[in-house]
XYZ file of C-alpha atoms in Angstrom:
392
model
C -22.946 0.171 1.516
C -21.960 2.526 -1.205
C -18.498 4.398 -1.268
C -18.986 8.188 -0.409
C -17.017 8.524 -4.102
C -19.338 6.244 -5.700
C -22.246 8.614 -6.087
C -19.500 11.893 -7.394
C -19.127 12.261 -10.784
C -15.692 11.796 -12.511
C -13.176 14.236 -11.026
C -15.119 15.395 -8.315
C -13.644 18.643 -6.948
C -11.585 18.425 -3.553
C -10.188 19.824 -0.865
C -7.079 18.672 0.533
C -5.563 19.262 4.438
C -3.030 17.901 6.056
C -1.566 18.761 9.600
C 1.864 18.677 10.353
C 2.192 17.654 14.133
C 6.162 17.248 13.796
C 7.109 13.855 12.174
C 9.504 13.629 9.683
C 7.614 12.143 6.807
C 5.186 15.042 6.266
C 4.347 16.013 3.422
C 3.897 19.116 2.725
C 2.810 20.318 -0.697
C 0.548 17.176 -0.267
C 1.556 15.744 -3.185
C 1.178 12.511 -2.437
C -2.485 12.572 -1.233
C -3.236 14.793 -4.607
C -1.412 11.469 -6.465
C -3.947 9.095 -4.174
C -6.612 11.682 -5.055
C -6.606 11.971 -9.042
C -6.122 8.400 -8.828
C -9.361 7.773 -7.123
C -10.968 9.994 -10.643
C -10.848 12.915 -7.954
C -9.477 16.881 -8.752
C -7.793 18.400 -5.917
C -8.751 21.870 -6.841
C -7.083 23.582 -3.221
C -4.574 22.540 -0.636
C -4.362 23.561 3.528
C -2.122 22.461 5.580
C -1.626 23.745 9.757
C 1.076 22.846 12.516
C -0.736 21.543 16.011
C 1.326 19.599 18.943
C -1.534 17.292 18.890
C -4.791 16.133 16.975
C -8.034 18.737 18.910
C -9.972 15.145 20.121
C -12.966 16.566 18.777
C -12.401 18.008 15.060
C -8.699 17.230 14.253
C -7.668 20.563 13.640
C -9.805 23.007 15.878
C -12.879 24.786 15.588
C -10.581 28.208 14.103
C -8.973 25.958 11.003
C -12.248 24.321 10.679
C -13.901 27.121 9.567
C -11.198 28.151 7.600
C -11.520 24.734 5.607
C -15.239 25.550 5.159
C -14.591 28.743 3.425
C -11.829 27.578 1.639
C -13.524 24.551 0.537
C -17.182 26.548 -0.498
C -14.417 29.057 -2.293
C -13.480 26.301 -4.045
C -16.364 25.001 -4.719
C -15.049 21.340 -3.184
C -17.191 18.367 -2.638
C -15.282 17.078 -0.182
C -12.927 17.435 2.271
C -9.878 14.777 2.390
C -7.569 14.942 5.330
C -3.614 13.278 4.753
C -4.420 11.296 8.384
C -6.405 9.129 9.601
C -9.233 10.541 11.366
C -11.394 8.622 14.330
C -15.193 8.137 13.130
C -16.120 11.072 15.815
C -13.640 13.568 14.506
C -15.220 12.846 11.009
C -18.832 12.995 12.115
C -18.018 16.248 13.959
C -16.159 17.922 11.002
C -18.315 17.250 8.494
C -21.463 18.389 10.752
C -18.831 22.307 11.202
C -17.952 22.122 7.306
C -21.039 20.635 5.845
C -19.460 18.811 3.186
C -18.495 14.917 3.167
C -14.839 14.548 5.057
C -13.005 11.478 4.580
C -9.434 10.676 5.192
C -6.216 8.987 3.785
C -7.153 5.404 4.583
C -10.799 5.205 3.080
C -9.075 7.043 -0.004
C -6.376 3.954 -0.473
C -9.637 1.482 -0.113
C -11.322 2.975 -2.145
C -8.680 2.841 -5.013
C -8.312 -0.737 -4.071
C -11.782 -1.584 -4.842
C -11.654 0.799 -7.925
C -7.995 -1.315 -9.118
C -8.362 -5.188 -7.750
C -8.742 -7.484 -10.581
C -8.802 -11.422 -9.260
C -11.235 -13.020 -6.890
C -8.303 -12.998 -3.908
C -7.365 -8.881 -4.611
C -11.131 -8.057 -4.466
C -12.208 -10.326 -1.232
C -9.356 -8.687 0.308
C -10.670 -5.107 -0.539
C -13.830 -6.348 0.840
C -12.628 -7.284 4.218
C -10.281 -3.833 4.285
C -13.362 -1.812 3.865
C -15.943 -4.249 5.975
C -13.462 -3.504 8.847
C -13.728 0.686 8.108
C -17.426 0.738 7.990
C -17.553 -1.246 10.760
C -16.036 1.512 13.100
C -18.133 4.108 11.934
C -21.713 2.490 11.814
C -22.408 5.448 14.469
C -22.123 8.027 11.255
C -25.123 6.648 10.093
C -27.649 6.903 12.621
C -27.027 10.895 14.453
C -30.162 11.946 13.042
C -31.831 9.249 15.135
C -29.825 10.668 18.573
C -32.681 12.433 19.808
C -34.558 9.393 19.739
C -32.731 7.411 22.331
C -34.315 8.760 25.795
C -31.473 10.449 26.933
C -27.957 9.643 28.782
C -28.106 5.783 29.710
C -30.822 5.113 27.573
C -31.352 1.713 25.825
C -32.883 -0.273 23.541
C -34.142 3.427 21.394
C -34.877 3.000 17.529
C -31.429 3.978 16.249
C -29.591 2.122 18.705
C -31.274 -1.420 17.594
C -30.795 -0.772 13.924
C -26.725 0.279 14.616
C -26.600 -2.957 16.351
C -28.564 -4.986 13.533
C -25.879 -3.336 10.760
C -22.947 -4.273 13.324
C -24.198 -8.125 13.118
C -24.811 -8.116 9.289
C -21.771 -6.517 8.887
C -19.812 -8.976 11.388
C -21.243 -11.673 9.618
C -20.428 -10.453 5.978
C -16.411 -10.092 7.477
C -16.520 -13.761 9.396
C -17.973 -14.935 5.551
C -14.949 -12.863 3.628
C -12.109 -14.058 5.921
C -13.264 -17.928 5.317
C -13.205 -17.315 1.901
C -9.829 -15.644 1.950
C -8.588 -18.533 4.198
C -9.884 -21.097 1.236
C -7.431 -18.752 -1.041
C -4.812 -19.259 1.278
C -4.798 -22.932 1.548
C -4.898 -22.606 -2.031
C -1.600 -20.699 -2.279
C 0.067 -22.502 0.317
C -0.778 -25.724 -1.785
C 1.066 -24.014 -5.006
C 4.055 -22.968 -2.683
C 4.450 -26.559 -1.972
C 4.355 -27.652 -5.105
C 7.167 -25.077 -6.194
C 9.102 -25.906 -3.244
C 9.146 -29.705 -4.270
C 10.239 -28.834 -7.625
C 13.490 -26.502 -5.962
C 12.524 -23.079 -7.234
C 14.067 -20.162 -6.434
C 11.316 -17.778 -5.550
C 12.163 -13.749 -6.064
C 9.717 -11.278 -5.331
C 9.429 -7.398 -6.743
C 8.679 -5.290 -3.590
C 8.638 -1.727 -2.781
C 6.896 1.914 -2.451
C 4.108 2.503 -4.804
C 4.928 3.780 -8.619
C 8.738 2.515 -7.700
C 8.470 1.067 -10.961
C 7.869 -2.694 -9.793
C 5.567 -3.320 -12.935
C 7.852 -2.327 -15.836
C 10.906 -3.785 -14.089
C 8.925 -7.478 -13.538
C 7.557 -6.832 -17.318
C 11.572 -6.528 -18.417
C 12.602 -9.117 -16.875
C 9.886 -11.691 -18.041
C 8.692 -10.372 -21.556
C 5.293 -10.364 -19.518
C 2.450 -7.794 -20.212
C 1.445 -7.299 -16.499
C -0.461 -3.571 -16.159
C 2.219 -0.954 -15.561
C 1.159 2.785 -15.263
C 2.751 5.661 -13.951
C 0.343 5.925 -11.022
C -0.059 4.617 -7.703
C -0.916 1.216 -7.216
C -1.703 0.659 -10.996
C -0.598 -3.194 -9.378
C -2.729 -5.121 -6.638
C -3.206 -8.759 -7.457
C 0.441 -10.892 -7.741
C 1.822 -11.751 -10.857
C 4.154 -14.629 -10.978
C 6.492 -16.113 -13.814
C 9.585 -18.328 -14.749
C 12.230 -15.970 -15.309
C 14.677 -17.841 -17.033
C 19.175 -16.991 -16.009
C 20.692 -17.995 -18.532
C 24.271 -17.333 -16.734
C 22.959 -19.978 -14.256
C 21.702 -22.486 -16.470
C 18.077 -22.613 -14.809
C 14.860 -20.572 -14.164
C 13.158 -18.989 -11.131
C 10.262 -17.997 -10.023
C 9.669 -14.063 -10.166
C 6.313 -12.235 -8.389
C 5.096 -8.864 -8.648
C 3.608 -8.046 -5.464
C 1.472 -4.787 -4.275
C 3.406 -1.512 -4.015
C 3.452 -0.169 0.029
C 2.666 3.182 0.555
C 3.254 5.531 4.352
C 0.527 5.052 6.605
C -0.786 1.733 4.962
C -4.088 0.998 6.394
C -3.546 -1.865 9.161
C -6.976 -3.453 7.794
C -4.859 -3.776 4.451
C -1.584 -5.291 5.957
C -3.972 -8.126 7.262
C -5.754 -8.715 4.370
C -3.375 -8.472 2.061
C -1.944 -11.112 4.503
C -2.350 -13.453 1.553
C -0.716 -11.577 -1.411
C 2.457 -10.471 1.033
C 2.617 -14.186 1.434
C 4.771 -14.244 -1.541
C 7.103 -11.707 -0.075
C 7.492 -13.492 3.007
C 8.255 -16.929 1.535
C 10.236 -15.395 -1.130
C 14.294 -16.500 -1.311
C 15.573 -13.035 -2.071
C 13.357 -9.378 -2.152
C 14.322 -7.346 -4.862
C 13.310 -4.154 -3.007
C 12.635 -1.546 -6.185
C 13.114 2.297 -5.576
C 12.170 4.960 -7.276
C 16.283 6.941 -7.813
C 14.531 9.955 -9.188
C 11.955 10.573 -6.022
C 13.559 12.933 -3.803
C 11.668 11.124 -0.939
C 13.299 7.967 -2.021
C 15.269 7.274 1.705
C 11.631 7.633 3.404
C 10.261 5.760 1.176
C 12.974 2.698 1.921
C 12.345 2.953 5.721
C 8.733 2.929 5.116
C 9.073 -0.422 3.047
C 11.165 -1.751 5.583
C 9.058 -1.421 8.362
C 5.809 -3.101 6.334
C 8.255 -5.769 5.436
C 8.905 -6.079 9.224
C 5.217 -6.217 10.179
C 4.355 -8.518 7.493
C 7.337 -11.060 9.150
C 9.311 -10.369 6.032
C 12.794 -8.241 7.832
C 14.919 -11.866 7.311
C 14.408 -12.229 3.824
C 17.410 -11.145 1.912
C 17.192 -8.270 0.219
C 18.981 -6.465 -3.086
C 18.258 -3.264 -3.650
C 16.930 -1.958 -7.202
C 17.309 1.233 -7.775
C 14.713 2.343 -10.413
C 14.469 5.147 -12.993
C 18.226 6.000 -13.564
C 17.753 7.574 -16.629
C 15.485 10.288 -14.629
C 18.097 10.773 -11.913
C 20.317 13.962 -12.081
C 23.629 13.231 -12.418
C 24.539 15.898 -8.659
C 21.988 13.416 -7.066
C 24.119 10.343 -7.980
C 26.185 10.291 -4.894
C 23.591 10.820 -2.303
C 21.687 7.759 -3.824
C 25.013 5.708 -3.758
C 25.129 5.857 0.074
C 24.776 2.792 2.334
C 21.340 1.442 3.066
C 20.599 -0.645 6.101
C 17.647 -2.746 7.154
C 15.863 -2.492 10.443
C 18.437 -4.844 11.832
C 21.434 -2.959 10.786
C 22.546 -5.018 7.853
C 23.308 -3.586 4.743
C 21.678 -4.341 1.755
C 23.831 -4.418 -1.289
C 22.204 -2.193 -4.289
C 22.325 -2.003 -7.879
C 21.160 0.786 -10.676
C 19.060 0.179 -13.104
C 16.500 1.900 -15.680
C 13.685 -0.500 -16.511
C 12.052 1.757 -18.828
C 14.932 2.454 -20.968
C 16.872 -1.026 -20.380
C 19.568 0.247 -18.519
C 21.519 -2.098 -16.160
C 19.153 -4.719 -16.711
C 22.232 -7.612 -17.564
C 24.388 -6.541 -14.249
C 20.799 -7.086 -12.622
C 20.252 -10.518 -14.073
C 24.279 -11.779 -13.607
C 23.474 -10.578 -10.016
C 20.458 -12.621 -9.543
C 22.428 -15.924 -11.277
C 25.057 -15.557 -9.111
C 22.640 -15.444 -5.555
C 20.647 -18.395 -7.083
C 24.147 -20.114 -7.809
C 25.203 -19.174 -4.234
C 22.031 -20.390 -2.580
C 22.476 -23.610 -4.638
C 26.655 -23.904 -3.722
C 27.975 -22.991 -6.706
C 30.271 -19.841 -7.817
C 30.463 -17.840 -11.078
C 33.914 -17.613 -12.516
C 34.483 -13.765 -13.443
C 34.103 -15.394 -16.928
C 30.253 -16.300 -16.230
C 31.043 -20.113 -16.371
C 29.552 -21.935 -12.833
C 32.285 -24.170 -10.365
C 31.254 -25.900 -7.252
C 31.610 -23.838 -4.034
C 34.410 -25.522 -1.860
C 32.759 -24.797 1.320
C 29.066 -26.201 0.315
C 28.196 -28.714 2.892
């Protein structure tokens, strides 16, 4: 099935809406969805956003803003319609029948740069399942012109009822195919984490919110060459390398994982199941935040609570604060604050610029001395290593 972006030319014209019901994270100059947007090869070219206590069950926002969005959108002259939240396949069928233009939301907009960005055979059968899952809640989209067909209320068995059902079983059967393949890819990883495990590695994993910096900060540490943009998710398949300490006399393993972003599609948490696998059986997280984004405290708590989903909250944690050199020196204290995970501990934090090289040796003495720690041994404030007294 093709993407509805697939057939628009490069920066297709859009209009953006998002609806602020209350909750603390929104956002709203929608800059974020404008970021998701232009990376898609889309041009936000106008923005709307309303207040409502609740979502109007049929289109979203109500019949009154919908029409608004139409005229604003033909204004425009917008392609489409994308909506900051997820919408349920009858909202979108509805709104796009009141605005006549294509509507699509926040979470086919994050799939779809997934498919655009995934590079290995794992990152792109995981796409596949994420979007599989989509299309398979809004088969019904596909087949309204055939409504009249049916025979009425409690009618069965009519023309475009049989052919929704026949695209539900192909499209069951392509997702039962993709997850056994993914499960293959699985076996295969849990096969190298063995391995790495026999031969006593320390395994440290880059996590964090989208454009954190994760890339640059991994490419740093490593001498590596691994794709770093400033964009969202310019990474989606996980990089590993031997990142060697010299202050501890040995070499870990470092992994660049997938950036998390607010409202991350559930059908990606599970199939990304696989990549966050390195997260989850990773010694330490070095949890990488963007200093300069004014959102940056949101942006923590949203981490933490993927991190928690994924089964990933007991993992020690350090965090990195990113992009020093672009943090105003009145902002410094506010960033210097306590941070706490979802179980009340505190995470101890360091500052760092991974662009310009700044901090990058506190960073890397840190790291020695956890992998030290983990293996009983101290560092002297000198750098030199002595056995831990109370090591078992």
């Amino acid at each position: 099935m093709n993407s509805p972006f697939s057939a628009e030319p490069p920066a297709a014209p859009v209009l953006l809406v998002g609806v602020d019901f209350g909750l603390p994270h929104f956002d709203a100059d929608l800059e974020e969805l404008g970021l998701l947007a232009q990376t898609a090869g889309l041009e936000p070219v106008a923005r709307l956003t309303c207040k409502r206590k609740a979502p109007d069950a049929a289109l979203f926002v109500g019949s009154g803003k919908a029409d608004e969005i139409r005229t604003l959108a033909h204004m425009h002259g917008a392609r489409e319609v994308l909506f900051d939240q997820a919408l349920s396949p009858a909202q979108q069928r509805n709104l796009e029948r009141h605005i006549e233009l294509p509507v699509n939301d926040r979470t086919l907009l994050i799939l779809e740069i997934f498919a655009q960005r995934a590079r290995s055979h794992e990152g792109k059968l995981q796409v596949e399942l994420a979007k599989l899952q989509y299309v398979s809640t809004r088969l019904v989209r596909r087949w309204t012109h055939l409504e009249r067909q049916r025979g009425g209320i409690g009618a069965r068995g009519g023309p475009g009822e049989t052919q929704i059902e026949l695209d539900r079983r192909m499209i069951g059967e392509a997702i039962k195919r993709t997850r056994e393949r993914l499960l293959k890819v699985k076996r295969q990883r849990a096969t190298q984490r063995r391995q790495r495990e026999r031969r006593d590695t320390f395994n440290i994993s880059l996590v964090g919110y989208t454009n954190a910096g994760k890339s640059t900060l991994f490419n740093a540490m490593v001498k590596a060459r691994a794709y770093a943009a400033d964009q969202l998710f310019a990474t989606l398949d996980t990089t590993t390398r031997q990142l060697y300490l010299e202050e501890a006399g040995r070499s870990v393993s470092l992994s660049d994982t997938v950036g998390f972003i607010r409202d991350l599609p559930h059908g990606l948490v599970d199939a990304f199941q696989a990549t966050l696998q390195e997260a989850i059986d990773a010694d330490l997280l070095l949890h990488v935040v963007d200093a300069s984004n004014p959102d940056y405290s949101e942006q923590i708590a949203q981490v933490q609570r993927v991190l928690h989903e994924i089964g990933a909250s007991d993992v020690p944690q350090l965090l990195v604060f990113n992009k020093l050199d672009m943090l105003a020196s009145e902002a410094r204290p506010a960033v210097e604050q306590d941070t706490y995970d979802l179980e009340g501990r505190q995470i101890p934090r360091i500052f760092v610029s991974a662009q310009a090289g700044l901090g990058l040796s506190a960073l890397r003495q840190h790291l020695a001395a956890t992998v030290m720690a983990a293996a009983g041994v101290t560092m002297t404030p000198g750098g030199a290593a002595e056995l831990s007294d109370d090591r078992d």
